[in-house]
PDB file of C-alpha atoms in Angstrom:
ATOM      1  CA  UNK A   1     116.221 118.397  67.175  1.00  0.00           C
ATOM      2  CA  UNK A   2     115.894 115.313  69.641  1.00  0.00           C
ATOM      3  CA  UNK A   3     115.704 113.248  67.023  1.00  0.00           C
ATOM      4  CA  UNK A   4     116.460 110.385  69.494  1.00  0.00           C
ATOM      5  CA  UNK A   5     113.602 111.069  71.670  1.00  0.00           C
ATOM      6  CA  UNK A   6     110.423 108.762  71.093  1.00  0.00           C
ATOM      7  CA  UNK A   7     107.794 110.864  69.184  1.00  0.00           C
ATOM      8  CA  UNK A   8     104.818 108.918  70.596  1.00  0.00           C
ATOM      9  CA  UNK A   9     106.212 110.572  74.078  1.00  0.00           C
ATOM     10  CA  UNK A  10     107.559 113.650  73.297  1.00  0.00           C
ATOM     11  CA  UNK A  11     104.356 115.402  72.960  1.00  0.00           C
ATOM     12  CA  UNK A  12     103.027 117.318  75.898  1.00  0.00           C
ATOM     13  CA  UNK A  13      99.729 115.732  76.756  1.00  0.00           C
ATOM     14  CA  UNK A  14     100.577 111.830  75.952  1.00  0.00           C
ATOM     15  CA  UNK A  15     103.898 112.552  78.329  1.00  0.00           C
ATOM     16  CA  UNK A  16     101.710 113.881  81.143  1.00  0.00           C
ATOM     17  CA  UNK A  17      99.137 110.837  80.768  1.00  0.00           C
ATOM     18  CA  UNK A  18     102.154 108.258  80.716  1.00  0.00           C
ATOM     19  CA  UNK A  19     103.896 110.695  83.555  1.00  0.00           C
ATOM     20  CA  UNK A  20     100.543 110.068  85.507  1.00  0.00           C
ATOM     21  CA  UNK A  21     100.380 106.396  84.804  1.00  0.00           C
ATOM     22  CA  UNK A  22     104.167 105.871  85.516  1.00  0.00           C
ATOM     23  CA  UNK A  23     103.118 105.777  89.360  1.00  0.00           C
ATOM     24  CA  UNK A  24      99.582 104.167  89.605  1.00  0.00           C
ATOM     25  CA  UNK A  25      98.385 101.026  89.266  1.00  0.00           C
ATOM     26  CA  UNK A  26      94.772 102.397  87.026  1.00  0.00           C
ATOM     27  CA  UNK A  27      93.231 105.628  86.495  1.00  0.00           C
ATOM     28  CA  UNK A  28      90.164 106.531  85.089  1.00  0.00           C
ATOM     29  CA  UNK A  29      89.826 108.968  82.217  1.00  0.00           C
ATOM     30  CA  UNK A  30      87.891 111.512  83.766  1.00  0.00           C
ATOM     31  CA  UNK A  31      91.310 111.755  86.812  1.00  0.00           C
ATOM     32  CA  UNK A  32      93.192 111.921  83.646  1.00  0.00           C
ATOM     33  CA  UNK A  33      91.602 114.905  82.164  1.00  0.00           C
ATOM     34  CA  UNK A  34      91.546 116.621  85.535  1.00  0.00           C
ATOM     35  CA  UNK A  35      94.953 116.188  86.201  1.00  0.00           C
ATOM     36  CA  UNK A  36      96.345 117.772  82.446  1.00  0.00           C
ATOM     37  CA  UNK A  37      93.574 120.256  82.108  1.00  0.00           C
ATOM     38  CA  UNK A  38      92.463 119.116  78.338  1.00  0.00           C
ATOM     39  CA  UNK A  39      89.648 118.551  76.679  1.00  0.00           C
ATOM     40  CA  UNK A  40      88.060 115.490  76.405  1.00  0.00           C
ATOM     41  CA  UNK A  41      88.466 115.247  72.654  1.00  0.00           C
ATOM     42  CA  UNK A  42      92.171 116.340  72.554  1.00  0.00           C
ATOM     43  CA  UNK A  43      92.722 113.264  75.718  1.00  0.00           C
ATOM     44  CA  UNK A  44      90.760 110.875  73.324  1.00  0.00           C
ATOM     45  CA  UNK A  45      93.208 111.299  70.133  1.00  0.00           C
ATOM     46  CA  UNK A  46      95.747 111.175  72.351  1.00  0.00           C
ATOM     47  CA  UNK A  47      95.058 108.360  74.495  1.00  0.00           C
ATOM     48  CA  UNK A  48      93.819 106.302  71.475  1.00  0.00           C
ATOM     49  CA  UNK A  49      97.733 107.237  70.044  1.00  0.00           C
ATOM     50  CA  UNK A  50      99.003 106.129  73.171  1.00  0.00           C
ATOM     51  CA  UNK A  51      97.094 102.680  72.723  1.00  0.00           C
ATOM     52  CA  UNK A  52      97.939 102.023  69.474  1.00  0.00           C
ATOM     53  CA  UNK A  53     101.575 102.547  70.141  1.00  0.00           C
ATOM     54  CA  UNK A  54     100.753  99.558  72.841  1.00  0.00           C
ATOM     55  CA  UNK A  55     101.766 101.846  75.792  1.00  0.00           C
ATOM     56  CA  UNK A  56      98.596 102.135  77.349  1.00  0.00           C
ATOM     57  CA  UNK A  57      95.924  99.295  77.988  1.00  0.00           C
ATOM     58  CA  UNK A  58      92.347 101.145  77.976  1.00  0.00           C
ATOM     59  CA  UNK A  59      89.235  99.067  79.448  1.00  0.00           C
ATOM     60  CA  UNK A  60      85.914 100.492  78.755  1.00  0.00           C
ATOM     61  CA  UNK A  61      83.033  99.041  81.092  1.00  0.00           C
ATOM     62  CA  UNK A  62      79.967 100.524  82.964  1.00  0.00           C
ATOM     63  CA  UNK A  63      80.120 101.693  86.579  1.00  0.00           C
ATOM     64  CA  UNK A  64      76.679 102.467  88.362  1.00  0.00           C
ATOM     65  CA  UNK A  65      75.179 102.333  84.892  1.00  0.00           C
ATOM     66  CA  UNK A  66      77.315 105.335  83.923  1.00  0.00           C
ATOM     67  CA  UNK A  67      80.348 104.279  80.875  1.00  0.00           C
ATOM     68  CA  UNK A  68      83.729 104.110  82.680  1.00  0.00           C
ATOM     69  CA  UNK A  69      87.380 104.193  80.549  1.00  0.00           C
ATOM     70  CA  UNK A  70      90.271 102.772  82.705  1.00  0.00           C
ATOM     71  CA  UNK A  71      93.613 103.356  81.366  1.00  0.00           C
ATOM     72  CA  UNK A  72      96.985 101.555  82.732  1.00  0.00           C
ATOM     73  CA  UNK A  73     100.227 101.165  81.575  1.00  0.00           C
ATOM     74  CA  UNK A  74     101.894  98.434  79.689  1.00  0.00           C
ATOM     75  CA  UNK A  75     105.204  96.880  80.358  1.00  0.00           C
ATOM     76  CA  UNK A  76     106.249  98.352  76.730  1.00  0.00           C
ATOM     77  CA  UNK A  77     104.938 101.806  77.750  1.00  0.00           C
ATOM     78  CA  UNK A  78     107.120 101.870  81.251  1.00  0.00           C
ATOM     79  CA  UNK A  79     109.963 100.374  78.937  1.00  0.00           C
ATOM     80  CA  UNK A  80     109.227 103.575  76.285  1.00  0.00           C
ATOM     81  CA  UNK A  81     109.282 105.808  79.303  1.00  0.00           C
ATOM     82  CA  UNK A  82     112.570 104.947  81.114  1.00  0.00           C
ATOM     83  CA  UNK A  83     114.086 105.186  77.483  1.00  0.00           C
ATOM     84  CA  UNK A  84     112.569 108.584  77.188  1.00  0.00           C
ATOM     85  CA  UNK A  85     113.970 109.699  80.011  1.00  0.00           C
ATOM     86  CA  UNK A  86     117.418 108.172  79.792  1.00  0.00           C
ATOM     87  CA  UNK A  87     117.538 110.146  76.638  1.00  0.00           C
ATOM     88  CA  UNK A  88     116.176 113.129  78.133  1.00  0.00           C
ATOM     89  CA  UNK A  89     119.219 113.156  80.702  1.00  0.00           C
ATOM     90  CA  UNK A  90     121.902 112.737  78.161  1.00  0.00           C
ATOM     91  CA  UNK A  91     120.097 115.564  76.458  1.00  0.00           C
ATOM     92  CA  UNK A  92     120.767 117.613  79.296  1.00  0.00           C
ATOM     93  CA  UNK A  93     124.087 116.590  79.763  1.00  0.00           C
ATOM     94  CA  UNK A  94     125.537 117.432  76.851  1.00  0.00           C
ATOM     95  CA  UNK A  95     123.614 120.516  76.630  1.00  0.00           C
ATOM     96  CA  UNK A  96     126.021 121.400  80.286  1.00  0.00           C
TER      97      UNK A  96
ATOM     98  CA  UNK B   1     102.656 125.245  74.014  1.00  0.00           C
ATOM     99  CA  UNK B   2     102.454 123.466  71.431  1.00  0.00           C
ATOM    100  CA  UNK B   3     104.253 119.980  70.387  1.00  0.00           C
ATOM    101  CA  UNK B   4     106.526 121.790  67.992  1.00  0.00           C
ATOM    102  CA  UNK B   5     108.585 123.980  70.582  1.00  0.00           C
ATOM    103  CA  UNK B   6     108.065 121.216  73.254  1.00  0.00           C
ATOM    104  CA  UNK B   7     111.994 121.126  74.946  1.00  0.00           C
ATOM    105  CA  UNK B   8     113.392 118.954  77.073  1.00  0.00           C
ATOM    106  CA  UNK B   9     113.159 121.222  79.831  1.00  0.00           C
ATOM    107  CA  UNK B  10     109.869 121.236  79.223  1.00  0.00           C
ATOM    108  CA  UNK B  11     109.289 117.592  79.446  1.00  0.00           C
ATOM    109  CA  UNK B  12     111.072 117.287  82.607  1.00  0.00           C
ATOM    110  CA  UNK B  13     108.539 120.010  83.833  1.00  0.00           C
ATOM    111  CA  UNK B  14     105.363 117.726  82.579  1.00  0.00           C
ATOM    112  CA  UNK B  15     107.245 114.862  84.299  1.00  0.00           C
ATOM    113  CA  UNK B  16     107.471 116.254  87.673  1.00  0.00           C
ATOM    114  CA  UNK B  17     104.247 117.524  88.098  1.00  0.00           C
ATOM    115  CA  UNK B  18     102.250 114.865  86.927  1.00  0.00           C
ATOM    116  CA  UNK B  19     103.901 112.744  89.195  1.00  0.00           C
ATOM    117  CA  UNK B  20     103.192 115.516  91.900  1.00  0.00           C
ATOM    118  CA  UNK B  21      99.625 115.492  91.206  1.00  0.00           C
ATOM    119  CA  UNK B  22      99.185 111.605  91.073  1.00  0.00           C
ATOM    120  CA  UNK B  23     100.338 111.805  94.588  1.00  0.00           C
ATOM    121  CA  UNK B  24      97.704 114.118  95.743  1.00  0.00           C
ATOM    122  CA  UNK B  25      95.054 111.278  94.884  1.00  0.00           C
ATOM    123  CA  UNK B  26      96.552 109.148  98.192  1.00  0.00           C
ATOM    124  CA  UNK B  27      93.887 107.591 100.422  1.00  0.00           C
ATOM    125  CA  UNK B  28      93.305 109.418 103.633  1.00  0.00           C
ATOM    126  CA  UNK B  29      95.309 106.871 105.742  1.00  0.00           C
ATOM    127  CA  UNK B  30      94.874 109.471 108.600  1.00  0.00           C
ATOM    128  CA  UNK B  31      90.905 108.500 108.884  1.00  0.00           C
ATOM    129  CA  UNK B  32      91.618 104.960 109.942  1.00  0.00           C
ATOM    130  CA  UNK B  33      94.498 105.513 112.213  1.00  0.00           C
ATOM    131  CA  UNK B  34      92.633 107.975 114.206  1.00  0.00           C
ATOM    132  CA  UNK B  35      89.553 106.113 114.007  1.00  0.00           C
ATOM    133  CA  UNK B  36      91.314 103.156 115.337  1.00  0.00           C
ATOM    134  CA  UNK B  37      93.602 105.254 117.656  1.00  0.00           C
ATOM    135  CA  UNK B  38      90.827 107.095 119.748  1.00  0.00           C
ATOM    136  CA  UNK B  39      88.492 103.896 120.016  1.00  0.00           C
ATOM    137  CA  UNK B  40      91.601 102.009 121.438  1.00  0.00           C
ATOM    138  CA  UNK B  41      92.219 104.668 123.524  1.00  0.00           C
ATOM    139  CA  UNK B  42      88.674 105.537 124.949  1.00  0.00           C
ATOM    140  CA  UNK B  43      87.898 101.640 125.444  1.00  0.00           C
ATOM    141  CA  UNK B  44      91.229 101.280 127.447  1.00  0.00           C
ATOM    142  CA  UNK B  45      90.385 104.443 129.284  1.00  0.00           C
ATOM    143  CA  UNK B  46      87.048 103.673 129.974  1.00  0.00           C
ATOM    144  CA  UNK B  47      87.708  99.816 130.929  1.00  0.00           C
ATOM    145  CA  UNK B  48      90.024 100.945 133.460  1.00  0.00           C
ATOM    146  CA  UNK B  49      87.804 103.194 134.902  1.00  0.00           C
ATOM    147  CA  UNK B  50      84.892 100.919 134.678  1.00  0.00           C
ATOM    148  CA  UNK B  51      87.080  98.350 136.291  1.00  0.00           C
ATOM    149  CA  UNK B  52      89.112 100.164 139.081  1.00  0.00           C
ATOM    150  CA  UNK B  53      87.622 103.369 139.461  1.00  0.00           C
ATOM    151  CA  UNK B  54      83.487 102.536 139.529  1.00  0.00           C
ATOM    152  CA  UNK B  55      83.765  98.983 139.934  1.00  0.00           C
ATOM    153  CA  UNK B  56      81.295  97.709 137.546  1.00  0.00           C
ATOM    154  CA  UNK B  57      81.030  94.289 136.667  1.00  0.00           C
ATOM    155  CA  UNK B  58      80.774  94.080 133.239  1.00  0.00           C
ATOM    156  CA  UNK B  59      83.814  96.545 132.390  1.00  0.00           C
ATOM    157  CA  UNK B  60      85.253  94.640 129.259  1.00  0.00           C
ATOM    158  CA  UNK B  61      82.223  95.513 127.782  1.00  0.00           C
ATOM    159  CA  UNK B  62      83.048  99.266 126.560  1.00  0.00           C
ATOM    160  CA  UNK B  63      85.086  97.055 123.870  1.00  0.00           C
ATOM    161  CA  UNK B  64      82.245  96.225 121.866  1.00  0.00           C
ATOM    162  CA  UNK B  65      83.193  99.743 120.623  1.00  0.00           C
ATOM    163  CA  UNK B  66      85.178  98.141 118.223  1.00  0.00           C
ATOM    164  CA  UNK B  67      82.160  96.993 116.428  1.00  0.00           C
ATOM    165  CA  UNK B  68      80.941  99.990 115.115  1.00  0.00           C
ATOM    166  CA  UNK B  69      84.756 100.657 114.514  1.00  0.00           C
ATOM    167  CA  UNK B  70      84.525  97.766 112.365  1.00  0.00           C
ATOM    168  CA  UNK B  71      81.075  98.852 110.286  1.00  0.00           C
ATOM    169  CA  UNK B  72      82.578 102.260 109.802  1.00  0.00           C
ATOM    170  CA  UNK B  73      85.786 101.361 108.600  1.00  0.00           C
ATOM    171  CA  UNK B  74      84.038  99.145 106.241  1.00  0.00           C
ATOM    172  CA  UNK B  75      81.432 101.957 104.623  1.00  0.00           C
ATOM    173  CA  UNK B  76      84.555 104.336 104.460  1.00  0.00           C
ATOM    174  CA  UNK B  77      86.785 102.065 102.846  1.00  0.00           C
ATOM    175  CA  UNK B  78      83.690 100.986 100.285  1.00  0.00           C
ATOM    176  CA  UNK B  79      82.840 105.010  99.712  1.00  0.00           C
ATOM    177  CA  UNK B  80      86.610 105.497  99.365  1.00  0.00           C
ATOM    178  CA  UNK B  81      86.962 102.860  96.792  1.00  0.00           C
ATOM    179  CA  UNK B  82      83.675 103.457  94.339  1.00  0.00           C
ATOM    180  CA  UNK B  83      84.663 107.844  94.666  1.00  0.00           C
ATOM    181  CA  UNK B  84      88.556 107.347  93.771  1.00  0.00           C
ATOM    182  CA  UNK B  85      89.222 107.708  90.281  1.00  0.00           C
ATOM    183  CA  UNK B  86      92.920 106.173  90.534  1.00  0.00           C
ATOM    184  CA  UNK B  87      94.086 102.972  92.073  1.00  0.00           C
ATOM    185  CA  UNK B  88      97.506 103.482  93.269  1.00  0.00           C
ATOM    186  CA  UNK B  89      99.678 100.368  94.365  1.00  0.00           C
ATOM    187  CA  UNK B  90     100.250 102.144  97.549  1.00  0.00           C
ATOM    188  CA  UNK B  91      96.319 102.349  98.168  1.00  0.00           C
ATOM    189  CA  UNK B  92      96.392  98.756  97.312  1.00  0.00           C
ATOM    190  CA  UNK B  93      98.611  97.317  99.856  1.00  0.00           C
ATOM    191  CA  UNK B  94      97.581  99.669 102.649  1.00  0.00           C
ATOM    192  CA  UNK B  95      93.641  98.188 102.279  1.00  0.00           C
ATOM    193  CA  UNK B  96      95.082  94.793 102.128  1.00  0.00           C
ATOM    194  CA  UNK B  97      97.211  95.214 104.886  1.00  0.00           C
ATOM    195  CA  UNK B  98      94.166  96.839 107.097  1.00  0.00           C
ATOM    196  CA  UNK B  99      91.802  94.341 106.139  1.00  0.00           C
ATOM    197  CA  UNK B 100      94.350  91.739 107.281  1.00  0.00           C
ATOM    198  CA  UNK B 101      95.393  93.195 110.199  1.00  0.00           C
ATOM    199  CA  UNK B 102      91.452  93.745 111.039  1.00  0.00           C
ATOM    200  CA  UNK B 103      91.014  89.870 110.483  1.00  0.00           C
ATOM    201  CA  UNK B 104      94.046  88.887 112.694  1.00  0.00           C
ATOM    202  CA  UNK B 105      92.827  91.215 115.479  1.00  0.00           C
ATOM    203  CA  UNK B 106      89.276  89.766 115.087  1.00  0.00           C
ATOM    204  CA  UNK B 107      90.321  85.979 115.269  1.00  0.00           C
ATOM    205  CA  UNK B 108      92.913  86.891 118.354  1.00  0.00           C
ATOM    206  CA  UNK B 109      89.419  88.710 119.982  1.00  0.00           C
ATOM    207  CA  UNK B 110      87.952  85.418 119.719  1.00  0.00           C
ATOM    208  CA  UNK B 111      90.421  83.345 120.864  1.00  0.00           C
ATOM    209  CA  UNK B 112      91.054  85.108 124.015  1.00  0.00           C
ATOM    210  CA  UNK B 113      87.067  85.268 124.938  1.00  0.00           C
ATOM    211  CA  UNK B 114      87.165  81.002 124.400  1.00  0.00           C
ATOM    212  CA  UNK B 115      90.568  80.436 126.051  1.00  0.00           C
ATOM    213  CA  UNK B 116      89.557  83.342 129.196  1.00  0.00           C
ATOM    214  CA  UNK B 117      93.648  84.524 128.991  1.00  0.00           C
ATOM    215  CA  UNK B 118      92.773  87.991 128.890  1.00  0.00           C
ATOM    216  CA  UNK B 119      96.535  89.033 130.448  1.00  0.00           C
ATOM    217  CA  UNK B 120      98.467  87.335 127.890  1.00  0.00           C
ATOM    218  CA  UNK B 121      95.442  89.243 125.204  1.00  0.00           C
ATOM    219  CA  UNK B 122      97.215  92.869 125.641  1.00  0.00           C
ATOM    220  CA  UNK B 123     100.660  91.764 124.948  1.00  0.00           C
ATOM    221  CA  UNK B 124      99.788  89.601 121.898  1.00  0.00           C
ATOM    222  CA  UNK B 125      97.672  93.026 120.929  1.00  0.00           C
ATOM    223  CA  UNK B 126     100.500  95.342 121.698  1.00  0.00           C
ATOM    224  CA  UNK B 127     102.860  92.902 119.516  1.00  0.00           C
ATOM    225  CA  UNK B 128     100.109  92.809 116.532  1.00  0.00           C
ATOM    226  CA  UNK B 129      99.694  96.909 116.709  1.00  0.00           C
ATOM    227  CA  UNK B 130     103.614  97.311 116.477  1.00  0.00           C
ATOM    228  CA  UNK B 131     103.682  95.256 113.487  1.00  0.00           C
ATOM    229  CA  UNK B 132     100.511  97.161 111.759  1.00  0.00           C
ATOM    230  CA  UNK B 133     102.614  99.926 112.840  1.00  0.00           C
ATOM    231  CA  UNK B 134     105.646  98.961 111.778  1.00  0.00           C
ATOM    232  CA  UNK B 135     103.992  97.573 107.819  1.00  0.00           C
ATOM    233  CA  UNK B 136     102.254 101.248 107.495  1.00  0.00           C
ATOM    234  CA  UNK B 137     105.273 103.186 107.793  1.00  0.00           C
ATOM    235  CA  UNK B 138     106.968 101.061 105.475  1.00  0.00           C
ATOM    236  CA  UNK B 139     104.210 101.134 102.981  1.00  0.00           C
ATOM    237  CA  UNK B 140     103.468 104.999 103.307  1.00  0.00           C
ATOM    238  CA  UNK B 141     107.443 105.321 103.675  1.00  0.00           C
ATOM    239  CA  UNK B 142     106.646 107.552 107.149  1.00  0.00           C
ATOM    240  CA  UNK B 143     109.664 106.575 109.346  1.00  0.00           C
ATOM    241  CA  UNK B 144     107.302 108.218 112.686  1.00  0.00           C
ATOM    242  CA  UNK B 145     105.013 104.816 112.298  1.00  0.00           C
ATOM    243  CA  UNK B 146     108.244 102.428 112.372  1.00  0.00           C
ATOM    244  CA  UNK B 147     109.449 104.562 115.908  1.00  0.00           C
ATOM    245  CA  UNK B 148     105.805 104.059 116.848  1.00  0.00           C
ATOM    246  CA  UNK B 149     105.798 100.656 116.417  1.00  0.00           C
ATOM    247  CA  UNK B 150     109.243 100.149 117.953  1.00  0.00           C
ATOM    248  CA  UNK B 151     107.791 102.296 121.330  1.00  0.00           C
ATOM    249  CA  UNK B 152     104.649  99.599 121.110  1.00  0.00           C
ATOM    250  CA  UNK B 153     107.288  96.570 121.100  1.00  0.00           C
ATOM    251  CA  UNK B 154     108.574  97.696 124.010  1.00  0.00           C
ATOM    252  CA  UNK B 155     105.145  98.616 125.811  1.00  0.00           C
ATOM    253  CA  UNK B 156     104.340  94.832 124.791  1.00  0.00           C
ATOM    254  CA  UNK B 157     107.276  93.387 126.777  1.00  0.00           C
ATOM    255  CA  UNK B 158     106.741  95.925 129.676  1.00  0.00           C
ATOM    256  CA  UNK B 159     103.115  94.858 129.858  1.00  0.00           C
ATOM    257  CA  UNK B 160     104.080  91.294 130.247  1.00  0.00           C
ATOM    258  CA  UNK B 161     105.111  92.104 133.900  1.00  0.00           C
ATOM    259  CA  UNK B 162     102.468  94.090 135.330  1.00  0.00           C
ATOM    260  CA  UNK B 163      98.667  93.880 135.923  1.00  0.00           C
ATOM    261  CA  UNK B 164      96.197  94.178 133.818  1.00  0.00           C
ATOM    262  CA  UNK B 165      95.186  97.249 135.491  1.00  0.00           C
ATOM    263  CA  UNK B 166      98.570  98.937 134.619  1.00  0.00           C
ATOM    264  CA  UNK B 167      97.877  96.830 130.540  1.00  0.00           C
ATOM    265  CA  UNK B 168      95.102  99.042 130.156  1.00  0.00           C
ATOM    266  CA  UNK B 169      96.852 102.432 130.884  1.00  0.00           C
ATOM    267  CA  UNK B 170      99.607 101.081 128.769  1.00  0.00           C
ATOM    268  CA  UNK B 171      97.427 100.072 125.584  1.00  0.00           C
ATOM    269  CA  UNK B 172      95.695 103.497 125.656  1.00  0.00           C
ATOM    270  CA  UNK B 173      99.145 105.342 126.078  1.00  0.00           C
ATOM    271  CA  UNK B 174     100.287 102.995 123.039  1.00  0.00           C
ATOM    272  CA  UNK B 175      97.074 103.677 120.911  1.00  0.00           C
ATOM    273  CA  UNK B 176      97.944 107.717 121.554  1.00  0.00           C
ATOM    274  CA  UNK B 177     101.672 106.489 119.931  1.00  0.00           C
ATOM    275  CA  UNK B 178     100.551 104.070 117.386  1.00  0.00           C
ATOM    276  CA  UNK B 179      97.917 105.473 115.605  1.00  0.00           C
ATOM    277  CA  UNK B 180      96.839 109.007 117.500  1.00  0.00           C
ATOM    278  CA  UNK B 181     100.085 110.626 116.533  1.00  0.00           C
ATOM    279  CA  UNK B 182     100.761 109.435 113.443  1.00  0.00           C
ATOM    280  CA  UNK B 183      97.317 109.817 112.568  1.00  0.00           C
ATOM    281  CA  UNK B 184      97.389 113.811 113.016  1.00  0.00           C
ATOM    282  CA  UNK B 185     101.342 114.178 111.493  1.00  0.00           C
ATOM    283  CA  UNK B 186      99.334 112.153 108.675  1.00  0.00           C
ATOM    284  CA  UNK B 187      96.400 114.328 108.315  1.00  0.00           C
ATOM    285  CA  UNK B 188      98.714 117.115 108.429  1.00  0.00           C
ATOM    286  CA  UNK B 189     101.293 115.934 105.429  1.00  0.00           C
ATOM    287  CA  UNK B 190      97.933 115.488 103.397  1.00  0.00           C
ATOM    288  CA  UNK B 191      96.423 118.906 103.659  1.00  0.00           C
ATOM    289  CA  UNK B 192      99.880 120.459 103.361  1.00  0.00           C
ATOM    290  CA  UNK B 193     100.418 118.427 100.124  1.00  0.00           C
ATOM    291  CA  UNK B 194      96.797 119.748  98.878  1.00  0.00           C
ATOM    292  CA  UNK B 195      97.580 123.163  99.808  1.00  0.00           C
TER     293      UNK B 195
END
């Protein structure tokens, strides 16, 4: 089943961190994991995933001495996404 | 749920509320319009009184209020930008837009103290606010700051033809349109979206 449907997105927690990218500029890892209620392990894997697909860019630096991960989305990531849900609609069309 | 039974309903679902709760990180726009709004609107206020009700000499000085304005829009906007955990493009061009608009009015202060053509200064102000006005509502897509700014236009060209007694009543009655209003309806979207 969806077969067509990009298997780097169609997983619950990497959709939710690209669905929370989509619309912001940056976020920081700890809004992420606030925002989809997982652990900070589980976000990790998944954000690394996300990254290695080259849908994320993920800058690690220190802010008031404390380590700070900044995530954003690539061009290639809001090109997966569109696709993703251009595929998602004809899903649901022919399911009608 | 797990990845395996993860439908396309269900995606849709993830979709829509993580876009929902992005949106809930939005920059309390409502601070600095009020701010802004009720120092406008007490230093009109109390310049007029000063002016034609007491009669004291040194009226136009209840507008250094604007300094402090200045500081504390400052600290918020630096406390605002170290606590926020997402940068939104919206957030972006709204603090570019106010610290533009905070230059321009600056400079314009400046120029009217050197050239002394303080009747032509609340026109030129009223002109400036519309557009701030006008910019905001665009950016935060509220179409009650673009009305605002139209109603500040007009209170511009109005103000043109009277005294500056009568420019002072009109800028406060425009900083109760421009920013008081707004700011509240503001405020009020915000806590409605959190609730």
């Amino acid at each position: 089943m969806f077969k067509d449907l990009d298997p780097i997105l169609h997983s619950q927690l990497r959709l939710a961190v690209v669905s929370l990218l989509i619309g912001v500029k940056e976020a920081e890892f700890t809004f992420l994991k606030e925002k989809t209620n997982s652990t900070a392990g589980n976000l990790s894997v998944q954000i690394q995933k996300l990254k290695d697909a080259g849908y994320i860019d993920v800058v690690k630096q220190f802010k008031n001495n404390y380590p700070q991960t900044i995530c954003k989305i690539t061009p290639q990531g809001i090109s997966a996404f569109e696709e993703y849900v251009k595929n998602l609609q004809a899903y649901l069309g022919q399911s009608k | 749920m797990n990845d395996d039974n993860f439908s396309v309903q269900d995606s849709f679902r993830v979709i829509q509320s993580m876009i929902d709760k992005a949106k809930e990180d939005f920059a309390d726009n409502a601070f600095f319009s009020l701010l802004w709004g009720w120092l406008v609107f007490f230093a009109a206020l109390g310049q007029y009184i000063l002016r034609e009700i007491i009669h004291y000499p040194h009226h136009y000085l209840v507008w250094l209020l604007m300094i402090p304005g200045g500081i504390i829009s400052i600290i918020y906007g630096y406390k605002f930008g170290r606590r926020t955990k997402v940068k939104t493009y919206m957030n972006e061009a709204m603090s570019f837009f106010g610290i533009a608009c905070g230059v321009s009015f600056s400079i314009l202060s400046l120029v009217f103290s050197y050239s002394n053509a303080w009747h032509f200064a609340f026109p030129v102000y009223l002109a400036l606010y519309g557009l701030c006005s006008f910019v905001s509502g665009a950016i935060l897509r509220l179409q009650l700051l673009r009305w605002a700014a139209v109603i500040c236009w007009a209170i511009a060209i109005i103000s043109i033809y009277v005294g500056y007694d009568v420019q002072l009543l009109l800028m406060a009655a425009s900083a109760v349109t421009a920013f008081i209003v707004p700011g509240y309806v503001m405020r009020a979207k915000k806590r409605k979206q959190l609730a």
